[in-house]
């Protein structure tokens, strides 16, 4: 939930002609809800909003009080649109420019002295808004009498605040998503379970990752298409059965598995699905060596490693095409393992690692942060740089990436939860250029990490592999835009304050920016107000903490949302297929503890595939889903006697499961405590079940839920309506409409309350829209006139 409040939360004085302008980029995630709300000192709300018609088509509207002014009949997606709102005391009008559209609205500007402005979620007292349109905002300006007095560019920031460039006045952001931060933020793009001795490689030519699992199959992940392919191995063996012993040849044509201990290699071709070597493998006890493939001489270079309590400093050149293994000892580099390698022209660079001068583990082992250059013609070693007193946590990934233009290396290190550093060779300095990955799992016993670069995609990739003592492992792949930006560059620099009259002092900060307002919704709650009749039986509306789905959750009501146990939004990790699989398991697990039979999953999600392909797709998706749900504490994917189910160890993880549990409890008259009823109310007010998902197999579940929710809401309303305030009654009516768009009880509740407050024009709009939809769906005219509707008693009483 994001919000941005201008002027440090203080009102802005209107003088002569005042203009608010900005640029807006509309994303397709959730184009419904508020963009901004302006509140005058006379409590008049002025809003820019995205709404929907009876056919669910979204379009922008401008709202002044209760009056609605359509701005266009459609939404312009994925491009920047200029928007301008001008208050004129001279003409007593508001002028709105929305892209190429322009309208003018009468407005008593001379009676308005101040306005307050909030983008996204609005927290103004008695004027709160919680439905937020999925838009990006930049370049907010306030102009008075042709003079620019405020300019928030909105990208660089200090903590959650951004400052204007005229008087350094802060705009206060809550839960922001700064788009510039994405250039330093790793995004997970793939995850799967593998066996402990898997090896990994990446080809910048094919833009694919290759994962070898023993000699049984090769997993291929296409980063361009975001697709996984599993290639069964028909014949042959990998050359090594220890992790990290595979590279990709030129142009990504072949995989090359190598074994230093046995001095052999094995080639894999996806065309023949065969490894070239068929030798029986012996265990290679040299672990954590670092290797890199050189296209210049078509050789693999391996350095260092650990085995039998000893570190080594051997450099092995492997020519896989000739089957030769040439070994040399680099005496000028202390023995070590887990170094980072890069080849530039004919020079091998070796950075960091852990080892000891003697090579013995028991004699003063240490972590190194140093850089060596090795001439691959002569094997001459030159020490370029070293930093001492490094933390024991510092270890680099196997590859480092060299940027020839900027003459720097990018190195992924274990420090601070795996961060990318930029090492500049000219002045031998380093800077942090990514936020942490935070991938380490204390329950895992083995960790492997590598860094790759895709020039065509302009992306860096990080691959992590963690395995436990049961020889089960998980591989995760992350991406980062290239070139990454320094974390220091994300922070707004101090700006020199310009001299001008200002009512208050602010910190001196400037910057360029772009703030993404996240779409979302939060449950409204209301308190007992003066004049509402009360007794011991009053059911107060529950505070949001009673349904705390904001730390970690799987939410299906209102909108699909998943957060991991750390509160991180991971919804984007669910492809449409994984999303459907998760929902299918939740629905069937709620109906029966056994869940759903495996073949039934195939019938629903892969009806057009042959049995073998469908079974393979199902198993791959279930494996991916298992990895994702394990990121949520208390959620497990279970297979038992051919049935698959999803299990929640505790309440308040899945809103749908919790709602169904409480509805059944209410129907069986087992709810006796106010807290349970409060929680049920709040859950039902979250919204309809998966409103943006439509498929044949989902429809019965949605229909059953909507029917049950509607009936239950009406039961609660009829029982406690005298104890509810009007704000809650309106929310109940709106929720009823979400589940049943021609619900007569909802129409009566809404119209009767709005009529009581003199909102006659709004009542007429609600009534007319209802009648139009009623006739369209039922082929009959609605029975009651508007006058009859607001005068008669409640139809169902």
mmCIF file with all atom_site columns, N, CA, C and O in Angstrom, residues 708-756:
data_model
loop_
_atom_site.group_PDB
_atom_site.id
_atom_site.type_symbol
_atom_site.label_atom_id
_atom_site.label_alt_id
_atom_site.label_comp_id
_atom_site.label_asym_id
_atom_site.label_entity_id
_atom_site.label_seq_id
_atom_site.pdbx_PDB_ins_code
_atom_site.Cartn_x
_atom_site.Cartn_y
_atom_site.Cartn_z
_atom_site.occupancy
_atom_site.B_iso_or_equiv
_atom_site.pdbx_formal_charge
_atom_site.auth_seq_id
_atom_site.auth_comp_id
_atom_site.auth_asym_id
_atom_site.auth_atom_id
_atom_site.pdbx_PDB_model_num
ATOM 1   N N  . UNK A 1 708 ? -22.740 -18.046 -0.890 1.00 0.00 ? 708 UNK A N  1
ATOM 2   C CA . UNK A 1 708 ? -22.602 -18.188 0.566  1.00 0.00 ? 708 UNK A CA 1
ATOM 3   C C  . UNK A 1 708 ? -22.278 -16.861 1.222  1.00 0.00 ? 708 UNK A C  1
ATOM 4   O O  . UNK A 1 708 ? -22.831 -16.519 2.273  1.00 0.00 ? 708 UNK A O  1
ATOM 5   N N  . UNK A 1 709 ? -21.366 -16.095 0.596  1.00 0.00 ? 709 UNK A N  1
ATOM 6   C CA . UNK A 1 709 ? -20.969 -14.808 1.174  1.00 0.00 ? 709 UNK A CA 1
ATOM 7   C C  . UNK A 1 709 ? -22.134 -13.833 1.187  1.00 0.00 ? 709 UNK A C  1
ATOM 8   O O  . UNK A 1 709 ? -22.359 -13.117 2.169  1.00 0.00 ? 709 UNK A O  1
ATOM 9   N N  . UNK A 1 710 ? -22.909 -13.805 0.085  1.00 0.00 ? 710 UNK A N  1
ATOM 10  C CA . UNK A 1 710 ? -24.056 -12.899 0.007  1.00 0.00 ? 710 UNK A CA 1
ATOM 11  C C  . UNK A 1 710 ? -25.095 -13.244 1.065  1.00 0.00 ? 710 UNK A C  1
ATOM 12  O O  . UNK A 1 710 ? -25.596 -12.363 1.785  1.00 0.00 ? 710 UNK A O  1
ATOM 13  N N  . UNK A 1 711 ? -25.450 -14.511 1.165  1.00 0.00 ? 711 UNK A N  1
ATOM 14  C CA . UNK A 1 711 ? -26.441 -14.934 2.151  1.00 0.00 ? 711 UNK A CA 1
ATOM 15  C C  . UNK A 1 711 ? -25.978 -14.638 3.568  1.00 0.00 ? 711 UNK A C  1
ATOM 16  O O  . UNK A 1 711 ? -26.766 -14.183 4.417  1.00 0.00 ? 711 UNK A O  1
ATOM 17  N N  . UNK A 1 712 ? -24.712 -14.874 3.839  1.00 0.00 ? 712 UNK A N  1
ATOM 18  C CA . UNK A 1 712 ? -24.203 -14.666 5.187  1.00 0.00 ? 712 UNK A CA 1
ATOM 19  C C  . UNK A 1 712 ? -24.121 -13.185 5.527  1.00 0.00 ? 712 UNK A C  1
ATOM 20  O O  . UNK A 1 712 ? -24.468 -12.771 6.648  1.00 0.00 ? 712 UNK A O  1
ATOM 21  N N  . UNK A 1 713 ? -23.680 -12.367 4.567  1.00 0.00 ? 713 UNK A N  1
ATOM 22  C CA . UNK A 1 713 ? -23.631 -10.923 4.818  1.00 0.00 ? 713 UNK A CA 1
ATOM 23  C C  . UNK A 1 713 ? -25.013 -10.369 5.134  1.00 0.00 ? 713 UNK A C  1
ATOM 24  O O  . UNK A 1 713 ? -25.180 -9.519  6.017  1.00 0.00 ? 713 UNK A O  1
ATOM 25  N N  . UNK A 1 714 ? -26.011 -10.854 4.401  1.00 0.00 ? 714 UNK A N  1
ATOM 26  C CA . UNK A 1 714 ? -27.373 -10.380 4.650  1.00 0.00 ? 714 UNK A CA 1
ATOM 27  C C  . UNK A 1 714 ? -27.878 -10.837 6.010  1.00 0.00 ? 714 UNK A C  1
ATOM 28  O O  . UNK A 1 714 ? -28.594 -10.108 6.713  1.00 0.00 ? 714 UNK A O  1
ATOM 29  N N  . UNK A 1 715 ? -27.533 -12.060 6.407  1.00 0.00 ? 715 UNK A N  1
ATOM 30  C CA . UNK A 1 715 ? -27.918 -12.534 7.742  1.00 0.00 ? 715 UNK A CA 1
ATOM 31  C C  . UNK A 1 715 ? -27.314 -11.652 8.824  1.00 0.00 ? 715 UNK A C  1
ATOM 32  O O  . UNK A 1 715 ? -27.985 -11.255 9.784  1.00 0.00 ? 715 UNK A O  1
ATOM 33  N N  . UNK A 1 716 ? -26.035 -11.364 8.662  1.00 0.00 ? 716 UNK A N  1
ATOM 34  C CA . UNK A 1 716 ? -25.363 -10.508 9.648  1.00 0.00 ? 716 UNK A CA 1
ATOM 35  C C  . UNK A 1 716 ? -25.966 -9.114  9.646  1.00 0.00 ? 716 UNK A C  1
ATOM 36  O O  . UNK A 1 716 ? -26.221 -8.521  10.695 1.00 0.00 ? 716 UNK A O  1
ATOM 37  N N  . UNK A 1 717 ? -26.242 -8.589  8.443  1.00 0.00 ? 717 UNK A N  1
ATOM 38  C CA . UNK A 1 717 ? -26.803 -7.242  8.341  1.00 0.00 ? 717 UNK A CA 1
ATOM 39  C C  . UNK A 1 717 ? -28.167 -7.151  9.010  1.00 0.00 ? 717 UNK A C  1
ATOM 40  O O  . UNK A 1 717 ? -28.452 -6.224  9.765  1.00 0.00 ? 717 UNK A O  1
ATOM 41  N N  . UNK A 1 718 ? -29.019 -8.129  8.706  1.00 0.00 ? 718 UNK A N  1
ATOM 42  C CA . UNK A 1 718 ? -30.373 -8.083  9.267  1.00 0.00 ? 718 UNK A CA 1
ATOM 43  C C  . UNK A 1 718 ? -30.361 -8.221  10.782 1.00 0.00 ? 718 UNK A C  1
ATOM 44  O O  . UNK A 1 718 ? -31.197 -7.641  11.469 1.00 0.00 ? 718 UNK A O  1
ATOM 45  N N  . UNK A 1 719 ? -29.403 -8.969  11.291 1.00 0.00 ? 719 UNK A N  1
ATOM 46  C CA . UNK A 1 719 ? -29.359 -9.196  12.736 1.00 0.00 ? 719 UNK A CA 1
ATOM 47  C C  . UNK A 1 719 ? -28.797 -7.990  13.485 1.00 0.00 ? 719 UNK A C  1
ATOM 48  O O  . UNK A 1 719 ? -29.250 -7.673  14.587 1.00 0.00 ? 719 UNK A O  1
ATOM 49  N N  . UNK A 1 720 ? -27.823 -7.306  12.856 1.00 0.00 ? 720 UNK A N  1
ATOM 50  C CA . UNK A 1 720 ? -27.125 -6.249  13.598 1.00 0.00 ? 720 UNK A CA 1
ATOM 51  C C  . UNK A 1 720 ? -27.231 -4.872  12.950 1.00 0.00 ? 720 UNK A C  1
ATOM 52  O O  . UNK A 1 720 ? -26.508 -3.957  13.320 1.00 0.00 ? 720 UNK A O  1
ATOM 53  N N  . UNK A 1 721 ? -28.174 -4.676  12.007 1.00 0.00 ? 721 UNK A N  1
ATOM 54  C CA . UNK A 1 721 ? -28.189 -3.430  11.258 1.00 0.00 ? 721 UNK A CA 1
ATOM 55  C C  . UNK A 1 721 ? -28.407 -2.204  12.145 1.00 0.00 ? 721 UNK A C  1
ATOM 56  O O  . UNK A 1 721 ? -27.873 -1.124  11.859 1.00 0.00 ? 721 UNK A O  1
ATOM 57  N N  . UNK A 1 722 ? -29.157 -2.357  13.224 1.00 0.00 ? 722 UNK A N  1
ATOM 58  C CA . UNK A 1 722 ? -29.389 -1.215  14.098 1.00 0.00 ? 722 UNK A CA 1
ATOM 59  C C  . UNK A 1 722 ? -28.131 -0.813  14.864 1.00 0.00 ? 722 UNK A C  1
ATOM 60  O O  . UNK A 1 722 ? -28.068 0.283   15.429 1.00 0.00 ? 722 UNK A O  1
ATOM 61  N N  . UNK A 1 723 ? -27.161 -1.704  14.872 1.00 0.00 ? 723 UNK A N  1
ATOM 62  C CA . UNK A 1 723 ? -25.938 -1.424  15.633 1.00 0.00 ? 723 UNK A CA 1
ATOM 63  C C  . UNK A 1 723 ? -24.775 -1.024  14.720 1.00 0.00 ? 723 UNK A C  1
ATOM 64  O O  . UNK A 1 723 ? -23.689 -0.744  15.197 1.00 0.00 ? 723 UNK A O  1
ATOM 65  N N  . UNK A 1 724 ? -24.991 -1.026  13.394 1.00 0.00 ? 724 UNK A N  1
ATOM 66  C CA . UNK A 1 724 ? -23.953 -0.644  12.444 1.00 0.00 ? 724 UNK A CA 1
ATOM 67  C C  . UNK A 1 724 ? -24.093 0.826   12.089 1.00 0.00 ? 724 UNK A C  1
ATOM 68  O O  . UNK A 1 724 ? -25.213 1.339   11.933 1.00 0.00 ? 724 UNK A O  1
ATOM 69  N N  . UNK A 1 725 ? -22.958 1.512   11.911 1.00 0.00 ? 725 UNK A N  1
ATOM 70  C CA . UNK A 1 725 ? -23.043 2.889   11.424 1.00 0.00 ? 725 UNK A CA 1
ATOM 71  C C  . UNK A 1 725 ? -23.220 2.875   9.900  1.00 0.00 ? 725 UNK A C  1
ATOM 72  O O  . UNK A 1 725 ? -23.066 1.848   9.248  1.00 0.00 ? 725 UNK A O  1
ATOM 73  N N  . UNK A 1 726 ? -23.553 4.021   9.337  1.00 0.00 ? 726 UNK A N  1
ATOM 74  C CA . UNK A 1 726 ? -23.872 4.107   7.917  1.00 0.00 ? 726 UNK A CA 1
ATOM 75  C C  . UNK A 1 726 ? -22.669 3.808   7.025  1.00 0.00 ? 726 UNK A C  1
ATOM 76  O O  . UNK A 1 726 ? -22.818 3.289   5.918  1.00 0.00 ? 726 UNK A O  1
ATOM 77  N N  . UNK A 1 727 ? -21.471 4.147   7.494  1.00 0.00 ? 727 UNK A N  1
ATOM 78  C CA . UNK A 1 727 ? -20.268 3.880   6.695  1.00 0.00 ? 727 UNK A CA 1
ATOM 79  C C  . UNK A 1 727 ? -20.106 2.378   6.462  1.00 0.00 ? 727 UNK A C  1
ATOM 80  O O  . UNK A 1 727 ? -19.814 1.932   5.353  1.00 0.00 ? 727 UNK A O  1
ATOM 81  N N  . UNK A 1 728 ? -20.321 1.593   7.522  1.00 0.00 ? 728 UNK A N  1
ATOM 82  C CA . UNK A 1 728 ? -20.192 0.149   7.388  1.00 0.00 ? 728 UNK A CA 1
ATOM 83  C C  . UNK A 1 728 ? -21.319 -0.419  6.530  1.00 0.00 ? 728 UNK A C  1
ATOM 84  O O  . UNK A 1 728 ? -21.112 -1.339  5.734  1.00 0.00 ? 728 UNK A O  1
ATOM 85  N N  . UNK A 1 729 ? -22.528 0.132   6.671  1.00 0.00 ? 729 UNK A N  1
ATOM 86  C CA . UNK A 1 729 ? -23.650 -0.339  5.857  1.00 0.00 ? 729 UNK A CA 1
ATOM 87  C C  . UNK A 1 729 ? -23.367 -0.148  4.367  1.00 0.00 ? 729 UNK A C  1
ATOM 88  O O  . UNK A 1 729 ? -23.658 -1.016  3.541  1.00 0.00 ? 729 UNK A O  1
ATOM 89  N N  . UNK A 1 730 ? -22.792 1.009   4.020  1.00 0.00 ? 730 UNK A N  1
ATOM 90  C CA . UNK A 1 730 ? -22.452 1.252   2.621  1.00 0.00 ? 730 UNK A CA 1
ATOM 91  C C  . UNK A 1 730 ? -21.394 0.274   2.138  1.00 0.00 ? 730 UNK A C  1
ATOM 92  O O  . UNK A 1 730 ? -21.442 -0.219  1.006  1.00 0.00 ? 730 UNK A O  1
ATOM 93  N N  . UNK A 1 731 ? -20.439 -0.029  2.987  1.00 0.00 ? 731 UNK A N  1
ATOM 94  C CA . UNK A 1 731 ? -19.403 -0.982  2.607  1.00 0.00 ? 731 UNK A CA 1
ATOM 95  C C  . UNK A 1 731 ? -19.997 -2.373  2.397  1.00 0.00 ? 731 UNK A C  1
ATOM 96  O O  . UNK A 1 731 ? -19.625 -3.090  1.467  1.00 0.00 ? 731 UNK A O  1
ATOM 97  N N  . UNK A 1 732 ? -20.941 -2.752  3.242  1.00 0.00 ? 732 UNK A N  1
ATOM 98  C CA . UNK A 1 732 ? -21.620 -4.042  3.083  1.00 0.00 ? 732 UNK A CA 1
ATOM 99  C C  . UNK A 1 732 ? -22.387 -4.074  1.766  1.00 0.00 ? 732 UNK A C  1
ATOM 100 O O  . UNK A 1 732 ? -22.361 -5.069  1.035  1.00 0.00 ? 732 UNK A O  1
ATOM 101 N N  . UNK A 1 733 ? -23.066 -2.964  1.435  1.00 0.00 ? 733 UNK A N  1
ATOM 102 C CA . UNK A 1 733 ? -23.810 -2.905  0.179  1.00 0.00 ? 733 UNK A CA 1
ATOM 103 C C  . UNK A 1 733 ? -22.872 -3.054  -1.018 1.00 0.00 ? 733 UNK A C  1
ATOM 104 O O  . UNK A 1 733 ? -23.159 -3.793  -1.968 1.00 0.00 ? 733 UNK A O  1
ATOM 105 N N  . UNK A 1 734 ? -21.743 -2.350  -0.976 1.00 0.00 ? 734 UNK A N  1
ATOM 106 C CA . UNK A 1 734 ? -20.777 -2.443  -2.076 1.00 0.00 ? 734 UNK A CA 1
ATOM 107 C C  . UNK A 1 734 ? -20.228 -3.861  -2.203 1.00 0.00 ? 734 UNK A C  1
ATOM 108 O O  . UNK A 1 734 ? -19.994 -4.355  -3.316 1.00 0.00 ? 734 UNK A O  1
ATOM 109 N N  . UNK A 1 735 ? -19.999 -4.518  -1.069 1.00 0.00 ? 735 UNK A N  1
ATOM 110 C CA . UNK A 1 735 ? -19.490 -5.884  -1.102 1.00 0.00 ? 735 UNK A CA 1
ATOM 111 C C  . UNK A 1 735 ? -20.543 -6.842  -1.665 1.00 0.00 ? 735 UNK A C  1
ATOM 112 O O  . UNK A 1 735 ? -20.220 -7.760  -2.425 1.00 0.00 ? 735 UNK A O  1
ATOM 113 N N  . UNK A 1 736 ? -21.809 -6.623  -1.314 1.00 0.00 ? 736 UNK A N  1
ATOM 114 C CA . UNK A 1 736 ? -22.880 -7.438  -1.883 1.00 0.00 ? 736 UNK A CA 1
ATOM 115 C C  . UNK A 1 736 ? -22.923 -7.292  -3.400 1.00 0.00 ? 736 UNK A C  1
ATOM 116 O O  . UNK A 1 736 ? -23.113 -8.261  -4.131 1.00 0.00 ? 736 UNK A O  1
ATOM 117 N N  . UNK A 1 737 ? -22.727 -6.069  -3.884 1.00 0.00 ? 737 UNK A N  1
ATOM 118 C CA . UNK A 1 737 ? -22.708 -5.841  -5.326 1.00 0.00 ? 737 UNK A CA 1
ATOM 119 C C  . UNK A 1 737 ? -21.533 -6.562  -5.996 1.00 0.00 ? 737 UNK A C  1
ATOM 120 O O  . UNK A 1 737 ? -21.630 -6.987  -7.149 1.00 0.00 ? 737 UNK A O  1
ATOM 121 N N  . UNK A 1 738 ? -20.412 -6.675  -5.274 1.00 0.00 ? 738 UNK A N  1
ATOM 122 C CA . UNK A 1 738 ? -19.275 -7.393  -5.831 1.00 0.00 ? 738 UNK A CA 1
ATOM 123 C C  . UNK A 1 738 ? -19.625 -8.849  -6.104 1.00 0.00 ? 738 UNK A C  1
ATOM 124 O O  . UNK A 1 738 ? -19.187 -9.443  -7.085 1.00 0.00 ? 738 UNK A O  1
ATOM 125 N N  . UNK A 1 739 ? -20.415 -9.438  -5.211 1.00 0.00 ? 739 UNK A N  1
ATOM 126 C CA . UNK A 1 739 ? -20.784 -10.845 -5.344 1.00 0.00 ? 739 UNK A CA 1
ATOM 127 C C  . UNK A 1 739 ? -22.034 -11.044 -6.197 1.00 0.00 ? 739 UNK A C  1
ATOM 128 O O  . UNK A 1 739 ? -22.196 -12.090 -6.821 1.00 0.00 ? 739 UNK A O  1
ATOM 129 N N  . UNK A 1 740 ? -22.918 -10.050 -6.207 1.00 0.00 ? 740 UNK A N  1
ATOM 130 C CA . UNK A 1 740 ? -24.172 -10.155 -6.959 1.00 0.00 ? 740 UNK A CA 1
ATOM 131 C C  . UNK A 1 740 ? -24.520 -8.760  -7.459 1.00 0.00 ? 740 UNK A C  1
ATOM 132 O O  . UNK A 1 740 ? -25.029 -7.917  -6.705 1.00 0.00 ? 740 UNK A O  1
ATOM 133 N N  . UNK A 1 741 ? -24.235 -8.498  -8.744 1.00 0.00 ? 741 UNK A N  1
ATOM 134 C CA . UNK A 1 741 ? -24.346 -7.133  -9.271 1.00 0.00 ? 741 UNK A CA 1
ATOM 135 C C  . UNK A 1 741 ? -25.786 -6.627  -9.349 1.00 0.00 ? 741 UNK A C  1
ATOM 136 O O  . UNK A 1 741 ? -26.007 -5.424  -9.553 1.00 0.00 ? 741 UNK A O  1
ATOM 137 N N  . UNK A 1 742 ? -26.796 -7.515  -9.236 1.00 0.00 ? 742 UNK A N  1
ATOM 138 C CA . UNK A 1 742 ? -28.191 -7.041  -9.233 1.00 0.00 ? 742 UNK A CA 1
ATOM 139 C C  . UNK A 1 742 ? -28.876 -7.466  -7.929 1.00 0.00 ? 742 UNK A C  1
ATOM 140 O O  . UNK A 1 742 ? -30.030 -7.898  -7.922 1.00 0.00 ? 742 UNK A O  1
ATOM 141 N N  . UNK A 1 743 ? -28.162 -7.330  -6.841 1.00 0.00 ? 743 UNK A N  1
ATOM 142 C CA . UNK A 1 743 ? -28.709 -7.667  -5.531 1.00 0.00 ? 743 UNK A CA 1
ATOM 143 C C  . UNK A 1 743 ? -29.611 -6.524  -5.055 1.00 0.00 ? 743 UNK A C  1
ATOM 144 O O  . UNK A 1 743 ? -29.150 -5.397  -4.847 1.00 0.00 ? 743 UNK A O  1
ATOM 145 N N  . UNK A 1 744 ? -30.887 -6.807  -4.870 1.00 0.00 ? 744 UNK A N  1
ATOM 146 C CA . UNK A 1 744 ? -31.853 -5.765  -4.522 1.00 0.00 ? 744 UNK A CA 1
ATOM 147 C C  . UNK A 1 744 ? -31.635 -5.251  -3.102 1.00 0.00 ? 744 UNK A C  1
ATOM 148 O O  . UNK A 1 744 ? -31.882 -4.073  -2.819 1.00 0.00 ? 744 UNK A O  1
ATOM 149 N N  . UNK A 1 745 ? -31.219 -6.119  -2.205 1.00 0.00 ? 745 UNK A N  1
ATOM 150 C CA . UNK A 1 745 ? -30.948 -5.660  -0.842 1.00 0.00 ? 745 UNK A CA 1
ATOM 151 C C  . UNK A 1 745 ? -29.822 -4.636  -0.834 1.00 0.00 ? 745 UNK A C  1
ATOM 152 O O  . UNK A 1 745 ? -29.899 -3.626  -0.136 1.00 0.00 ? 745 UNK A O  1
ATOM 153 N N  . UNK A 1 746 ? -28.776 -4.893  -1.615 1.00 0.00 ? 746 UNK A N  1
ATOM 154 C CA . UNK A 1 746 ? -27.667 -3.950  -1.691 1.00 0.00 ? 746 UNK A CA 1
ATOM 155 C C  . UNK A 1 746 ? -28.133 -2.619  -2.261 1.00 0.00 ? 746 UNK A C  1
ATOM 156 O O  . UNK A 1 746 ? -27.719 -1.542  -1.792 1.00 0.00 ? 746 UNK A O  1
ATOM 157 N N  . UNK A 1 747 ? -29.004 -2.665  -3.280 1.00 0.00 ? 747 UNK A N  1
ATOM 158 C CA . UNK A 1 747 ? -29.528 -1.440  -3.880 1.00 0.00 ? 747 UNK A CA 1
ATOM 159 C C  . UNK A 1 747 ? -30.298 -0.627  -2.849 1.00 0.00 ? 747 UNK A C  1
ATOM 160 O O  . UNK A 1 747 ? -30.113 0.587   -2.731 1.00 0.00 ? 747 UNK A O  1
ATOM 161 N N  . UNK A 1 748 ? -31.143 -1.302  -2.079 1.00 0.00 ? 748 UNK A N  1
ATOM 162 C CA . UNK A 1 748 ? -31.943 -0.590  -1.093 1.00 0.00 ? 748 UNK A CA 1
ATOM 163 C C  . UNK A 1 748 ? -31.052 0.019   -0.018 1.00 0.00 ? 748 UNK A C  1
ATOM 164 O O  . UNK A 1 748 ? -31.218 1.183   0.366  1.00 0.00 ? 748 UNK A O  1
ATOM 165 N N  . UNK A 1 749 ? -30.104 -0.760  0.495  1.00 0.00 ? 749 UNK A N  1
ATOM 166 C CA . UNK A 1 749 ? -29.216 -0.262  1.560  1.00 0.00 ? 749 UNK A CA 1
ATOM 167 C C  . UNK A 1 749 ? -28.481 0.983   1.090  1.00 0.00 ? 749 UNK A C  1
ATOM 168 O O  . UNK A 1 749 ? -28.449 2.013   1.783  1.00 0.00 ? 749 UNK A O  1
ATOM 169 N N  . UNK A 1 750 ? -27.904 0.905   -0.087 1.00 0.00 ? 750 UNK A N  1
ATOM 170 C CA . UNK A 1 750 ? -27.085 2.011   -0.573 1.00 0.00 ? 750 UNK A CA 1
ATOM 171 C C  . UNK A 1 750 ? -27.930 3.254   -0.867 1.00 0.00 ? 750 UNK A C  1
ATOM 172 O O  . UNK A 1 750 ? -27.586 4.364   -0.446 1.00 0.00 ? 750 UNK A O  1
ATOM 173 N N  . UNK A 1 751 ? -29.021 3.061   -1.597 1.00 0.00 ? 751 UNK A N  1
ATOM 174 C CA . UNK A 1 751 ? -29.840 4.216   -1.973 1.00 0.00 ? 751 UNK A CA 1
ATOM 175 C C  . UNK A 1 751 ? -30.491 4.875   -0.769 1.00 0.00 ? 751 UNK A C  1
ATOM 176 O O  . UNK A 1 751 ? -30.563 6.114   -0.682 1.00 0.00 ? 751 UNK A O  1
ATOM 177 N N  . UNK A 1 752 ? -30.974 4.089   0.190  1.00 0.00 ? 752 UNK A N  1
ATOM 178 C CA . UNK A 1 752 ? -31.645 4.670   1.346  1.00 0.00 ? 752 UNK A CA 1
ATOM 179 C C  . UNK A 1 752 ? -30.683 5.497   2.201  1.00 0.00 ? 752 UNK A C  1
ATOM 180 O O  . UNK A 1 752 ? -31.051 6.557   2.717  1.00 0.00 ? 752 UNK A O  1
ATOM 181 N N  . UNK A 1 753 ? -29.429 5.046   2.329  1.00 0.00 ? 753 UNK A N  1
ATOM 182 C CA . UNK A 1 753 ? -28.458 5.808   3.138  1.00 0.00 ? 753 UNK A CA 1
ATOM 183 C C  . UNK A 1 753 ? -28.023 7.069   2.405  1.00 0.00 ? 753 UNK A C  1
ATOM 184 O O  . UNK A 1 753 ? -27.973 8.160   2.988  1.00 0.00 ? 753 UNK A O  1
ATOM 185 N N  . UNK A 1 754 ? -27.711 6.952   1.102  1.00 0.00 ? 754 UNK A N  1
ATOM 186 C CA . UNK A 1 754 ? -27.300 8.129   0.339  1.00 0.00 ? 754 UNK A CA 1
ATOM 187 C C  . UNK A 1 754 ? -28.419 9.159   0.261  1.00 0.00 ? 754 UNK A C  1
ATOM 188 O O  . UNK A 1 754 ? -28.183 10.371  0.308  1.00 0.00 ? 754 UNK A O  1
ATOM 189 N N  . UNK A 1 755 ? -29.676 8.695   0.150  1.00 0.00 ? 755 UNK A N  1
ATOM 190 C CA . UNK A 1 755 ? -30.839 9.607   0.119  1.00 0.00 ? 755 UNK A CA 1
ATOM 191 C C  . UNK A 1 755 ? -30.951 10.356  1.436  1.00 0.00 ? 755 UNK A C  1
ATOM 192 O O  . UNK A 1 755 ? -31.260 11.554  1.448  1.00 0.00 ? 755 UNK A O  1
ATOM 193 N N  . UNK A 1 756 ? -30.683 9.664   2.523  1.00 0.00 ? 756 UNK A N  1
ATOM 194 C CA . UNK A 1 756 ? -30.776 10.293  3.860  1.00 0.00 ? 756 UNK A CA 1
ATOM 195 C C  . UNK A 1 756 ? -29.816 11.463  3.984  1.00 0.00 ? 756 UNK A C  1
ATOM 196 O O  . UNK A 1 756 ? -30.102 12.456  4.654  1.00 0.00 ? 756 UNK A O  1
#
